Amino acid sequence: MTIEERENIKITLDKVCGKWKAVILMELVGKTLRFSEIKQQLQQINHQTLIKQLKELEHDGLVLRHAYAVVPPKVEYSLTSYGESLESLLRELEKWGREHKIKMEEEGKSSSGSSGC
């Protein structure tokens, strides 16, 4: 593997890693969701972490945040076209995770672990 290839992998991981980033991105594939809807889908994530991860994804140009000037406040999130370009990668990550989970179950091992990349 070349230095450039290693750097390209590192760049990708820097953008989609974090305990929740890839999961948030996958939740938004083909959808626009309000903050509360994302939170409801990802019940294990705490409020502050979700805010932080969404801000980072927005900063990286992967997620679009649209705030409406209404009371009560309404904020929706969707993937940018750039974010949508990650769909095949996210689906491959899910597929590998599913296969790994099955393999670990067959071997009597835990498949859980850190997902901070």
GROMACS .gro file of N, CA and C in nm, residues 2 4 15 17-18 35 39 46 49-50 56 58 70 73 80 93 106:
model
   51
    2THR      N    1   0.048   0.220  -0.080
    2THR     CA    2   0.127   0.343  -0.089
    2THR      C    3   0.094   0.439   0.025
    4GLU      N    4   0.003   0.742  -0.019
    4GLU     CA    5  -0.119   0.812  -0.059
    4GLU      C    6  -0.244   0.729  -0.029
   15LYS      N    7  -1.357   1.117   0.874
   15LYS     CA    8  -1.488   1.179   0.847
   15LYS      C    9  -1.606   1.093   0.889
   17CYS      N   10  -1.582   0.820   1.114
   17CYS     CA   11  -1.565   0.754   1.243
   17CYS      C   12  -1.613   0.843   1.356
   18GLY      N   13  -1.611   0.786   1.470
   18GLY     CA   14  -1.676   0.842   1.586
   18GLY      C   15  -1.779   0.737   1.618
   35PHE      N   16  -3.438   1.653   1.442
   35PHE     CA   17  -3.346   1.613   1.548
   35PHE      C   18  -3.411   1.508   1.638
   39LYS      N   19  -3.289   1.126   1.729
   39LYS     CA   20  -3.270   1.087   1.870
   39LYS      C   21  -3.355   0.965   1.903
   46ASN      N   22  -2.646   1.000   2.371
   46ASN     CA   23  -2.693   1.109   2.456
   46ASN      C   24  -2.707   1.237   2.372
   49THR      N   25  -2.389   1.435   2.263
   49THR     CA   26  -2.309   1.363   2.163
   49THR      C   27  -2.373   1.373   2.027
   50LEU      N   28  -2.505   1.359   2.021
   50LEU     CA   29  -2.575   1.370   1.893
   50LEU      C   30  -2.556   1.509   1.833
   56GLU      N   31  -2.030   1.818   1.349
   56GLU     CA   32  -1.910   1.777   1.278
   56GLU      C   33  -1.944   1.730   1.136
   58GLU      N   34  -2.201   1.821   0.961
   58GLU     CA   35  -2.240   1.940   0.885
   58GLU      C   36  -2.115   2.018   0.843
   70VAL      N   37  -3.978   2.903   1.324
   70VAL     CA   38  -4.111   2.880   1.381
   70VAL      C   39  -4.098   2.853   1.530
   73PRO      N   40  -3.913   2.565   1.784
   73PRO     CA   41  -3.810   2.553   1.680
   73PRO      C   42  -3.820   2.419   1.607
   80THR      N   43  -2.621   1.572   0.231
   80THR     CA   44  -2.590   1.645   0.109
   80THR      C   45  -2.564   1.540   0.001
   93LEU      N   46  -2.001  -0.147   0.533
   93LEU     CA   47  -1.966  -0.154   0.675
   93LEU      C   48  -2.071  -0.232   0.753
  106GLU      N   49  -2.094  -1.770   1.647
  106GLU     CA   50  -2.060  -1.910   1.619
  106GLU      C   51  -1.941  -1.955   1.701
   0.00000   0.00000   0.00000
